[in-house]
Structures are given as structure tokens and as C-alpha cells.
Tab-separated table of C-alpha atoms in Angstrom:
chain	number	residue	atom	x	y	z
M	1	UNK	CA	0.000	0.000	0.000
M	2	UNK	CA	3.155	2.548	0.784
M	3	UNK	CA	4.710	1.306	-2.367
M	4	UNK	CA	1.731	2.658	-4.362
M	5	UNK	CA	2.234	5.837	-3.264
M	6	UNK	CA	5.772	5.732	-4.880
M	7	UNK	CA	4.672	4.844	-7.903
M	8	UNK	CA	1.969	7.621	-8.050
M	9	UNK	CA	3.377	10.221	-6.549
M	10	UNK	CA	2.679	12.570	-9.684
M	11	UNK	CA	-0.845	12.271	-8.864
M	12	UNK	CA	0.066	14.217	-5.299
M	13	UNK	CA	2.565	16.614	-6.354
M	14	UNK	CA	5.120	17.699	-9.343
M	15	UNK	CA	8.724	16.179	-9.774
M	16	UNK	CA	10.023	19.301	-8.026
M	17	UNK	CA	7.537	19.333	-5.185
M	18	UNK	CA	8.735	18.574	-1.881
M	19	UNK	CA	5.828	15.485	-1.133
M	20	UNK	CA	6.843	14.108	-4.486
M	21	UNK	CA	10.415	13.934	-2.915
M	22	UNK	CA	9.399	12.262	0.275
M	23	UNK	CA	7.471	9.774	-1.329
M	24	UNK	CA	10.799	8.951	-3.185
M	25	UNK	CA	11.688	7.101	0.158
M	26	UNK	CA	8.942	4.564	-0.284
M	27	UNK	CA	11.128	3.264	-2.912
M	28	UNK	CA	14.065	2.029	-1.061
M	29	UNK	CA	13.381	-1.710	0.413
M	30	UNK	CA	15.471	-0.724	3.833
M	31	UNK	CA	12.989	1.991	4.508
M	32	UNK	CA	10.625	-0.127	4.067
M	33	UNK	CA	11.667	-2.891	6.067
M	34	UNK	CA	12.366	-0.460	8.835
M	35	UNK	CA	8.763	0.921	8.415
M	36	UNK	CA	7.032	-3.091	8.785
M	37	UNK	CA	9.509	-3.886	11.941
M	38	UNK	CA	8.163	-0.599	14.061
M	39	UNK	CA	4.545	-0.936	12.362
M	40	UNK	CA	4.260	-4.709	13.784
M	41	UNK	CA	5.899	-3.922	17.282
M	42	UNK	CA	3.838	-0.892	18.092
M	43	UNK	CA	0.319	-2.574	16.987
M	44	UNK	CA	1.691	-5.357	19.182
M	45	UNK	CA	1.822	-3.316	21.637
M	46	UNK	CA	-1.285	-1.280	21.395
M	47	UNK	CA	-3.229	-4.365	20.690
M	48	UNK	CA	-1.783	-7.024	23.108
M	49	UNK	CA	-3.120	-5.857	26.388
M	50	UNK	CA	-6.417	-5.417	24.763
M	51	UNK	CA	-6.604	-8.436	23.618
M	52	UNK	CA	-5.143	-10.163	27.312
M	53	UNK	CA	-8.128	-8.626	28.577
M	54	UNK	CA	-10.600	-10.011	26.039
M	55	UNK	CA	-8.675	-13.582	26.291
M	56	UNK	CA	-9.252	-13.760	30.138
M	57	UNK	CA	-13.124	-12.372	29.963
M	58	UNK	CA	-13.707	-14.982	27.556
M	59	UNK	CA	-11.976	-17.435	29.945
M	60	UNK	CA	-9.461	-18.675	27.077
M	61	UNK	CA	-6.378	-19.986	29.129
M	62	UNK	CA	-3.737	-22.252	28.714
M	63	UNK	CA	-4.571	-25.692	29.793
M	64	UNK	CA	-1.382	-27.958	31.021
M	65	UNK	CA	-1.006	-31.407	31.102
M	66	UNK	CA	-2.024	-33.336	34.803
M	67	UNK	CA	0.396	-34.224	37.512
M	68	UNK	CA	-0.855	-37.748	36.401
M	69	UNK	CA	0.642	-37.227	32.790
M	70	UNK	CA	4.003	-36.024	33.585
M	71	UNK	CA	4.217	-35.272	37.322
M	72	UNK	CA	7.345	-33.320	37.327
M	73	UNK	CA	6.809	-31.225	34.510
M	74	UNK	CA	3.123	-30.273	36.270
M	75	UNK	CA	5.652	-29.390	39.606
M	76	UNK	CA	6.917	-26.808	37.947
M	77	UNK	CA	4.667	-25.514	35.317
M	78	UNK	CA	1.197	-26.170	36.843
M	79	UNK	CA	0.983	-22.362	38.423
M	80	UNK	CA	1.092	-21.673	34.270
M	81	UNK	CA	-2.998	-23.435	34.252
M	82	UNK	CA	-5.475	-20.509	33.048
M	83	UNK	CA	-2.461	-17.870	31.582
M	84	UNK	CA	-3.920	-16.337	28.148
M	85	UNK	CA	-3.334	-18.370	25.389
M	86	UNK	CA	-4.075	-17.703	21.854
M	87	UNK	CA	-2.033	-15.025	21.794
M	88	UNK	CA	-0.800	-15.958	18.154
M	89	UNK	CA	-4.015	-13.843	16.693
M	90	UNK	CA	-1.550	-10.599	17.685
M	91	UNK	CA	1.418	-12.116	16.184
M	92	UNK	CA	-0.060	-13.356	12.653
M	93	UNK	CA	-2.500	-10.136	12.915
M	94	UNK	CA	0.770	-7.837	12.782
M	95	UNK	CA	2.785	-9.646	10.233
M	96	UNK	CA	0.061	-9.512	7.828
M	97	UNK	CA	-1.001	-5.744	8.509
M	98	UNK	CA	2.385	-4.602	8.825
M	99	UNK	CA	3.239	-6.452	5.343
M	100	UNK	CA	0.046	-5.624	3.517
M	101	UNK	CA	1.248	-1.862	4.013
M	102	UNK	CA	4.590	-1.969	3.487
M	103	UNK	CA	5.220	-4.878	0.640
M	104	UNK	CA	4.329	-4.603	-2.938
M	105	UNK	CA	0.662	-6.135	-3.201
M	106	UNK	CA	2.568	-7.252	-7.041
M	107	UNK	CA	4.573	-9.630	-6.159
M	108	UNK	CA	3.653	-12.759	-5.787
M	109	UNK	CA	6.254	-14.258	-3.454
M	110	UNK	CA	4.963	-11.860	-0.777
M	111	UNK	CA	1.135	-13.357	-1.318
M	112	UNK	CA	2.881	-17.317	-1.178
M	113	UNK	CA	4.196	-16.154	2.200
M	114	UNK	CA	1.197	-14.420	4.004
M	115	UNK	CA	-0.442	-17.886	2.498
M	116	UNK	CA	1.590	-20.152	4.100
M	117	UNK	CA	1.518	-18.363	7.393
M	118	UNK	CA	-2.197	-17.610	7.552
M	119	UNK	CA	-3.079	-21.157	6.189
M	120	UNK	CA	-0.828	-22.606	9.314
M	121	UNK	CA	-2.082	-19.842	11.354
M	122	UNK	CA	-5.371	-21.418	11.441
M	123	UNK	CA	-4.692	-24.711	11.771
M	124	UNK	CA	-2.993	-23.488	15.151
M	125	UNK	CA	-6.489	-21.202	16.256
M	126	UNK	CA	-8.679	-24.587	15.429
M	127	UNK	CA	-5.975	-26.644	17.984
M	128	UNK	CA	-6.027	-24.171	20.496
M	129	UNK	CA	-9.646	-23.432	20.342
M	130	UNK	CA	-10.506	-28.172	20.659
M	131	UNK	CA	-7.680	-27.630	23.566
M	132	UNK	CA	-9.662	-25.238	25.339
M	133	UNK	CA	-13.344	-26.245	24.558
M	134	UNK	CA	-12.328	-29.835	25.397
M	135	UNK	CA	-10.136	-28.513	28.855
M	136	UNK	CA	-6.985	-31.031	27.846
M	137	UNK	CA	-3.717	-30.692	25.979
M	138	UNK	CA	-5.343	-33.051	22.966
M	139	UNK	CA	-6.639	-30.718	20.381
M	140	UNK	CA	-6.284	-31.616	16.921
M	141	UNK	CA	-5.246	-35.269	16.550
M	142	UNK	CA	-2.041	-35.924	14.769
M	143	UNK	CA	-3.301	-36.954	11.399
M	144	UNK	CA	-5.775	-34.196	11.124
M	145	UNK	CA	-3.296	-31.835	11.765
M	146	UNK	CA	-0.207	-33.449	9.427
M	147	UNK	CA	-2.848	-33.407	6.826
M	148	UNK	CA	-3.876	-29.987	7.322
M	149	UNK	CA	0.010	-28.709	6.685
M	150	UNK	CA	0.432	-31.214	4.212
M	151	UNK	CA	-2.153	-29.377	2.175
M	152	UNK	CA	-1.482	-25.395	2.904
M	153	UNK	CA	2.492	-27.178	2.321
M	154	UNK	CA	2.261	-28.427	-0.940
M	155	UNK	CA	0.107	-25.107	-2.315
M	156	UNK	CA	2.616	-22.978	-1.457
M	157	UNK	CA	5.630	-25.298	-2.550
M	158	UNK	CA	3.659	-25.619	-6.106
M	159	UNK	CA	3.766	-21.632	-6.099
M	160	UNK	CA	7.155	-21.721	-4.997
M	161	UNK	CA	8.114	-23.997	-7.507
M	162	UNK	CA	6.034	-23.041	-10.478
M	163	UNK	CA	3.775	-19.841	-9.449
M	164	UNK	CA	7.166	-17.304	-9.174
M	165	UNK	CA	9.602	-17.526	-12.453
M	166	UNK	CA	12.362	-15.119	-12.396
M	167	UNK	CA	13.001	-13.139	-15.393
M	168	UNK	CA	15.964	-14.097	-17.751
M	169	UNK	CA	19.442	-14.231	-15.857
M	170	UNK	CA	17.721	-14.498	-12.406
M	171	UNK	CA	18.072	-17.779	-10.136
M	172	UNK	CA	15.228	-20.711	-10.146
M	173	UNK	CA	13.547	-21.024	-6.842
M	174	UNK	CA	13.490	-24.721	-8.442
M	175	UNK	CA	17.377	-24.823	-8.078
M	176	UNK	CA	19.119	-26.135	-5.067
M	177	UNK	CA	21.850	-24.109	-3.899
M	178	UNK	CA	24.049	-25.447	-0.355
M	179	UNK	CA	26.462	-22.530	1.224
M	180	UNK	CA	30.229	-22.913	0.621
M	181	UNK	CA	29.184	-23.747	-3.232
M	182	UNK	CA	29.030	-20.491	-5.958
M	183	UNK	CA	26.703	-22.651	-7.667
M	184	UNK	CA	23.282	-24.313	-7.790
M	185	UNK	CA	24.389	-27.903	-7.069
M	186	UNK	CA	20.965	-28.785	-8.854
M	187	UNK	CA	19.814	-25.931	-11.281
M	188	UNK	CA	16.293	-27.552	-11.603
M	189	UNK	CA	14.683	-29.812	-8.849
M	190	UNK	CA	11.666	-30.161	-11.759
M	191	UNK	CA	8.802	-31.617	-9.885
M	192	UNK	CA	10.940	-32.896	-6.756
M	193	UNK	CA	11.117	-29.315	-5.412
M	194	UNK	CA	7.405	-29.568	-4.581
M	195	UNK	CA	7.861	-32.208	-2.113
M	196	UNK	CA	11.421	-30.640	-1.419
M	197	UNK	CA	9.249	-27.427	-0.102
M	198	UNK	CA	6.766	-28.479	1.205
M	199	UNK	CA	8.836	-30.911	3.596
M	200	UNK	CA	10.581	-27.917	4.652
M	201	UNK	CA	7.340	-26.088	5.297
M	202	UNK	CA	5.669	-29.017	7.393
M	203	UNK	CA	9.355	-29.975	9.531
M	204	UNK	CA	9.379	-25.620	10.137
M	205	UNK	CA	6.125	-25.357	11.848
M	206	UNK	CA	6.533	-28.672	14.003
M	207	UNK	CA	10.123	-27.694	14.945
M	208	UNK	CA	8.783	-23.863	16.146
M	209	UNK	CA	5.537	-25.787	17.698
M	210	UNK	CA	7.553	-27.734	19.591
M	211	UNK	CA	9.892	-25.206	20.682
M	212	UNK	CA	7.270	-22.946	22.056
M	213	UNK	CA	6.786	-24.746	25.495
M	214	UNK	CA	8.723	-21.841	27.796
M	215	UNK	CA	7.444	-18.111	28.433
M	216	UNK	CA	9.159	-16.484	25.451
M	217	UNK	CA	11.588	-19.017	24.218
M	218	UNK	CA	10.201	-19.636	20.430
M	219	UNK	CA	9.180	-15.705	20.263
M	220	UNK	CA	13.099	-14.839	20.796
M	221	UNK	CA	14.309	-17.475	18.290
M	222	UNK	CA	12.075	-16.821	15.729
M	223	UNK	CA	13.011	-13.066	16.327
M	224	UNK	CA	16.815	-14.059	15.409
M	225	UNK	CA	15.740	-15.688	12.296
M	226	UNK	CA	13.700	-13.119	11.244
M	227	UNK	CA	16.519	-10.960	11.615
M	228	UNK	CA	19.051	-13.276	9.893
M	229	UNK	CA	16.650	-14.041	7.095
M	230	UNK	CA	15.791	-10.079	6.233
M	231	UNK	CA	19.893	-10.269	5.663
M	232	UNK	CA	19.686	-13.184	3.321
M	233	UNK	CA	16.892	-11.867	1.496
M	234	UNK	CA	17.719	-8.222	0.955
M	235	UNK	CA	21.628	-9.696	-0.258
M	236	UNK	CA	19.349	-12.093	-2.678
M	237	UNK	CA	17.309	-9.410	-3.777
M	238	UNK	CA	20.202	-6.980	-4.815
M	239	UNK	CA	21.602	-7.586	-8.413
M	240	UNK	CA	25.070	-6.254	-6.725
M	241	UNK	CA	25.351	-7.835	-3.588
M	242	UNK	CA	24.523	-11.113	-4.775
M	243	UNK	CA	27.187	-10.582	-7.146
M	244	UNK	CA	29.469	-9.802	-4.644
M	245	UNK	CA	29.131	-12.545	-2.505
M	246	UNK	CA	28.227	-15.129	-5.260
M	247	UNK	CA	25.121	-16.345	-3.635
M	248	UNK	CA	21.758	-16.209	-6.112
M	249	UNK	CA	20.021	-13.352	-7.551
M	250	UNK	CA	16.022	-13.388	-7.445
M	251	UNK	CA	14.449	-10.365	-7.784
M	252	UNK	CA	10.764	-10.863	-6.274
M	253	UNK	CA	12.923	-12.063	-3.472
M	254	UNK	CA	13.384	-8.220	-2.642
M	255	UNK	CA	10.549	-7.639	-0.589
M	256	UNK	CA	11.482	-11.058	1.531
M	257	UNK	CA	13.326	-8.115	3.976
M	258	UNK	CA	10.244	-6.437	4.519
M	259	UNK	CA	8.069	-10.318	5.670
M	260	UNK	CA	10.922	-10.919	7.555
M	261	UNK	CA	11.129	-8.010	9.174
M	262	UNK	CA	7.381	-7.165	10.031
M	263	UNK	CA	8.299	-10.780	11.656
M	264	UNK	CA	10.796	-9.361	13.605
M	265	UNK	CA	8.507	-6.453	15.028
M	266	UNK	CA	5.758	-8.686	15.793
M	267	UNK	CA	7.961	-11.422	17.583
M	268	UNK	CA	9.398	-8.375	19.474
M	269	UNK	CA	6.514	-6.691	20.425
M	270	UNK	CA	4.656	-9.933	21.535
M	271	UNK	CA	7.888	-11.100	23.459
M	272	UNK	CA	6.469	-7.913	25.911
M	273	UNK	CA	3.615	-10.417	26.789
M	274	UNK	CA	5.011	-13.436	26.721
M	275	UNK	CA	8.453	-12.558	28.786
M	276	UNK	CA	8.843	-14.776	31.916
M	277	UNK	CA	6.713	-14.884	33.161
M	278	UNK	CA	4.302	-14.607	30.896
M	279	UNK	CA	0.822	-13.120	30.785
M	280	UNK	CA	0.148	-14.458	27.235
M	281	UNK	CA	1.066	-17.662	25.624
M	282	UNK	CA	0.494	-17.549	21.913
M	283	UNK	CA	-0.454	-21.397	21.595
M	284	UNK	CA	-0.334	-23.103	18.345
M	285	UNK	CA	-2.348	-20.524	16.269
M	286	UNK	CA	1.222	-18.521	16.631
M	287	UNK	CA	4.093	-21.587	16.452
M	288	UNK	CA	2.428	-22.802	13.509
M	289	UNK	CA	2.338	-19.687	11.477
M	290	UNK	CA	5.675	-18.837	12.818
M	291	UNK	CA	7.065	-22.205	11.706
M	292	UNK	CA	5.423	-21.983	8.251
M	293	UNK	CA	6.390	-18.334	7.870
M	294	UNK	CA	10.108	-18.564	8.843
M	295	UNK	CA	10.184	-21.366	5.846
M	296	UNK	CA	8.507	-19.457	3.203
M	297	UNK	CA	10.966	-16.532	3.689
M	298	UNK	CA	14.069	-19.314	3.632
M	299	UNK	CA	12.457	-20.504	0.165
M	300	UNK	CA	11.637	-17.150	-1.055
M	301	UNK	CA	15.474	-16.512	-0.755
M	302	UNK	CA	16.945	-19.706	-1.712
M	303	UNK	CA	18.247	-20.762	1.912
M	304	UNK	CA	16.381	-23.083	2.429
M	305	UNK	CA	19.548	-25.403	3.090
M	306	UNK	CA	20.909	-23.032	5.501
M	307	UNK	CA	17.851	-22.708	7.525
M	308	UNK	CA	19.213	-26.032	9.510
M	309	UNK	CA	21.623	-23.763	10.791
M	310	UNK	CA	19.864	-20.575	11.685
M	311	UNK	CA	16.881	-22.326	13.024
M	312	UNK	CA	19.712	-24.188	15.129
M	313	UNK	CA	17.338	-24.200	18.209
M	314	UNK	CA	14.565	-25.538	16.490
M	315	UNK	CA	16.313	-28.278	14.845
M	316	UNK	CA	17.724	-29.287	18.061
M	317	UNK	CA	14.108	-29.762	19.636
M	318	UNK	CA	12.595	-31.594	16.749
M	319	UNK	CA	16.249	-33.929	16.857
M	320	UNK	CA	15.308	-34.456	20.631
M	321	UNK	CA	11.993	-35.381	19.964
M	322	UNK	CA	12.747	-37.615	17.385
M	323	UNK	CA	15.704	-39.520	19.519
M	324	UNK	CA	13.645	-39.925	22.797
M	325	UNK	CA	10.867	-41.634	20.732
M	326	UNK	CA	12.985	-43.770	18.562
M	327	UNK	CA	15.279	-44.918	21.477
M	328	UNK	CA	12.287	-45.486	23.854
M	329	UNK	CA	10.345	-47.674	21.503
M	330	UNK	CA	13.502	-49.579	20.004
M	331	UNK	CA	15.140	-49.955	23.515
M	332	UNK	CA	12.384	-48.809	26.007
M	333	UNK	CA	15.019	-46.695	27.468
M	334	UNK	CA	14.865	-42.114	27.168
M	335	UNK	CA	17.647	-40.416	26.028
M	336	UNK	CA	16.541	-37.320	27.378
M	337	UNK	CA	14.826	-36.641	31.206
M	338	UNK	CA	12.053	-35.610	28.865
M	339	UNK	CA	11.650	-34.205	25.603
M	340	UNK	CA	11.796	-31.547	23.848
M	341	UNK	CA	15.110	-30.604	25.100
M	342	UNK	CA	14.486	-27.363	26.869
M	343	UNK	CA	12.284	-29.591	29.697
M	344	UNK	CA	15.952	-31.972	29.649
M	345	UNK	CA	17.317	-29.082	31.129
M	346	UNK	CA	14.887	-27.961	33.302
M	347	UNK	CA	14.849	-31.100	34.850
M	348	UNK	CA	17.979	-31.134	35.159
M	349	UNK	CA	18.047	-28.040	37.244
M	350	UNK	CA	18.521	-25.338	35.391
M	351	UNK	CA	15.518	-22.465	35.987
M	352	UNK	CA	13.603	-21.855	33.199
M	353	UNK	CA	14.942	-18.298	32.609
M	354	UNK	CA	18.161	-20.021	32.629
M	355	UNK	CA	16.844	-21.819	29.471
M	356	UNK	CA	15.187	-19.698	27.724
M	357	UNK	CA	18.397	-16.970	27.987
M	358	UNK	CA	21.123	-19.790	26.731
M	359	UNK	CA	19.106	-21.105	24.043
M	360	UNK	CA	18.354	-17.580	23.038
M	361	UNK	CA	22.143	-17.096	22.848
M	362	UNK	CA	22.490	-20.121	20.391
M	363	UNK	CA	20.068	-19.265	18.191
M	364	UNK	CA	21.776	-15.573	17.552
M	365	UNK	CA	25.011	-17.648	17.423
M	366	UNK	CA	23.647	-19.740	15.193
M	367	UNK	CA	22.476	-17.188	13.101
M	368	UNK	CA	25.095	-14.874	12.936
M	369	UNK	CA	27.019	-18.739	11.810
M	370	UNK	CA	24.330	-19.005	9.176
M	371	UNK	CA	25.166	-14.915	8.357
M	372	UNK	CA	29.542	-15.949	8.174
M	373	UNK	CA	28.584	-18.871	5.338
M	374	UNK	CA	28.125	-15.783	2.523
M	375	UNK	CA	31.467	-15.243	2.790
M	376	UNK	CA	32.833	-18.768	2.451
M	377	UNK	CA	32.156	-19.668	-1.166
């Protein structure tokens, strides 16, 4: 919506007016990037105690899982019972508003995003809304819910794949680059890329879902992607940078800064909330969409390899998950106290800020990792 008043700002003034100049700003995609970080954090936080309030008259809290079901975990976490949840309606309300006004409505790539993160958005609002209709930790069951992504998943990887062509001498979102390589090591995927995606897109939004079970621990990691990922895409979006630092050139993938940063803005301004200790949880409606969103933006760019490494965190709860069930039913023994990791270390004594602080410092490292790779070609 901004952008069209750069491109008709002859309707408001002459070429030598001073509005006509101003409007010359809504050109530049750092401006604009800047513009969707602060518009997303301050509707956060006009929005978010409003909406705490409405949360808790419409009795929507968290529900957590009975001393019966995992006794320790209740020991320390059962005071949490009845905290706002939900909250993800203020972080996938900003991202869109904030985009919608500051992205270019032409693009396409910006549309595949706000898809993906909407259509996983609402998958989330559905869970949390069975979860506290049905007063458990059940919701959605597991196939319901794989289909679900499945479906928004391979839409958007079909877009992805097909949908956005670059123009002649631009990079394929259909090729598969890897960092330390100046080249796509396959320059067309063809058909597998859909799958490729939408894998991607479905193993995202788990990872961030399962992350999110501490006040504030997926908002600040998802807050260091975004950040690392506005990087990636404003270097892929720039015919000289790119260039520079031989990594692919994909012009739609311009206004991936401005996603990524609204991202930011909303991550930070909910992380006001949801701060230990929390007075808002944003429950699957905002892990989902998170998840799904952080993985559009790493396809949108073409780093979709690297986002193993900059969603370090994530990858390192899903892993845990993965290894406690495998080793439990293959050898009936747990790897892990309990699983996802951040509850490993809980239980092993370290207070939850504790956690939350340390694995917010290894997802920045891990990002600012992801950030050294553009050099190392």
C-alpha cells in the first residue's frame, strides 16, 4: 500500500515538489523494512493488552497437562494453568497488517508467504480453540493436523516452484543451492522441489511448535531468524550484492526483507507479553504460522539449506523429539529426562529463565554462523 504511493506520486505533487520527494523514500526496500519492523511492534503493543483482557473475559487460558501425565513437569509448570493463550491472533494479525502496508501487493512471493503463514495460522487457532473447549492438551489429533500442513504445504511449494519464475538471468527457486558452493548444485529440482518445499514447510512449523513450550523461548528465536533471514533476502534481492558474494540473484525475493522483518517487530513486540513470566502464551495458532512463515521466507530466498543452521534451536528440539521416541520404543530406554530438550534441562536443574536466555544465545550464534557462510564460497 506505501509502495503505491511511490509509484503515483505525480498524482500528489510535481517532480520538483517537496511530497513528491518524500514519497521517493517509499522506494528504497530498507525503509521499508524499517517501516514493517516498528509498524508490527507498536500494533503489538497497542493491541496485546487489549486483547489479554478479552482472552481472560472470555476465559481462554492455557490448559497444562495433569500431575498424572508427567508429574514433574506439572511441579513446575502447573501455576502456568489458566495464563492467556491464543495469543498468536496478535502475532499473525501484525505480520500480515504490517506487510500488507509496506510490501508490494505485485509480487507474488509476498502473497505465497502471508499464504503459508495464515493457512498454518489457522490450523494453530482450530488446535487451540478443541484444547480449550475440550479442557486437555489433545486438540487436533495428529493426522488431522499433518494433513492440514500437508495441504497449505504443498500449495505454497507448487507456487514456490512453479507460481514465481524469475526473469531471464535471475536464479530458479526450483534450483538447489548449499552454502560454501558459488553454484546451484541442482539448477532444476523439476517436480521434486514440490515435495522438497513443502517438507521444509511441514518440519518448520513442528520444529517452532515444539519449541514454544517456555514463556518467550520460540518468540526470541524466531526473532533471530527473522533478523538473519531479512539479511539473506535483501543480499538475494540486490543484483550487486549477490554478485558480490556469489550467492543467487532473485528479484521478487526483494521484498522477503520487509516479511521478515514485520516478523521481527511482531515477535518483538509480543515477546512484551510473553516474557517470563508470561501473561500471554500464543499457543499453536502462533508456532504454527511462525514455523510456516520462517520457511517461506528461507524458500523465497533460496536458503532453504541453511535454515538447519539458523533455526539451530529448532532443529535441536525436533532432533530431541525424534531420539527420545525412537530410542524409547527400540530400547524402552529415554535419552533425554524428557523431551523436547528445553524440559531436559529444566529437569535437570537449570531455571527456566536459565533456558530460555542460553538457548536464546544459540540461536543468535547460530544465526550470525548461518550470516559468516556468505562469505565462504
Amino acid at each position: 500500500m506505501i509502495y503505491w504511493l511511490y509509484e503515483h506520486r505525480d498524482l500528489f505533487s510535481s517532480s520538483e515538489g517537496l511530497l513528491y520527494k518524500v514519497l521517493n523514500i517509499f522506494k528504497y526496500h530498507t525503509f521499508r523494512s524499517g517501516g514493517a519492523a516498528l509498524t508490527a511492534f507498536f500494533l503489538s503493543l497497542m493491541f496485546g493488552d487489549r486483547l489479554i483482557r478479552r482472552l481472560i473475559s472470555m476465559k481462554i487460558g492455557q490448559p497444562v497437562r495433569s500431575a498424572e501425565e508427567v508429574h514433574k513437569l506439572y511441579e513446575l509448570h502447573g501455576k502456568k494453568a489458566g495464563t492467556p493463550t491464543m495469543g498468536g491472533i496478535l502475532i499473525l494479525g501484525t505480520i500480515v497488517v504490517s506487510t500488507l502496508i509496506w510490501a508490494k501487493w505485485e509480487n507474488l512471493l509476498v502473497w505465497t508467504v502471508l499464504f503459508t503463514t495464515i493457512g498454518l495460522g489457522l490450523l494453530g487457532f482450530w488446535d487451540d480453540y478443541l484444547k480449550i473447549s475440550k479442557k486437555n492438551s489433545k486438540g487436533v489429533s495428529a493426522r488431522v493436523k499433518l494433513l492440514w500442513q500437508t495441504s497449505v504445504a504443498v500449495i505454497a511449494a507448487s507456487l514456490f516452484a512453479y507460481g514465481i519464475g524469475p526473469v531471464e538471468g535471475e536464479a530458479s527457486l526450483r534450483a538447489l543451492y548449499i552454502p560454501f558452493f558459488k553454484s546451484a548444485v541442482i539448477p532444476d529440482m523439476g517436480l521434486l522441489a514440490i515435495p522438497f518445499f513443502t517438507l521444509i514447510i511441514v518440519g518448520a512449523s513442528n520444529a517452532v511448535n515444539l519449541t514454544d513450550g517456555l514463556d518467550g523461548l520460540a518468540t526470541g528465536c524466531s526473532l533471530t531468524t527473522a533478523l538473519a533471514y531479512a539479511g539473506f533476502g535483501y543480499i538475494c534481492g540486490n543484483v550487486r550484492y549477490s554478485g558480490y558474494l556469489d550467492v543467487p540473484y532473485f528479484s521478487a525475493a526483494a521484498e522477503i526483507p520487509i516479511i521478515a522483518m514485520a516478523l521481527a517487530g511482531a515477535c518483538l513486540g509480543f515477546l512484551w507479553f510473553n516474557a517470563h513470566p508470561a501473561r500471554m502464551f500464543m499457543g499453536d495458532t502462533g508456532s504454527l504460522a511462525l514455523g510456516g512463515c520462517i520457511a517461506a521466507l528461507a524458500i523465497g530466498c533460496k536458503q532453504e539449506v541453511v535454515l538447519v543452521l539458523v533455526g539451530g534451536v529448532f532443529v535441536m528440539e525436533a532432533l530431541s523429539v525424534m531420539i527420545q521416541v525412537v530410542s524409547f520404543k527400540t530400547r524402552g530406554k529415554r535419552v533425554f529426562r524428557m523431551s523436547p530438550i528445553h524440559h531436559h534441562f529444566e529437569l535437570g536443574g537449570w531455571h527456566e529463565n536459565q533456558v530460555i536466555v542460553r538457548f536464546w544465545i544459540l540461536s543468535l550464534t547460530f544465526a550470525l554462523m548461518a550470516l559468516a557462510t556468505l562469505k565462504i564460497r
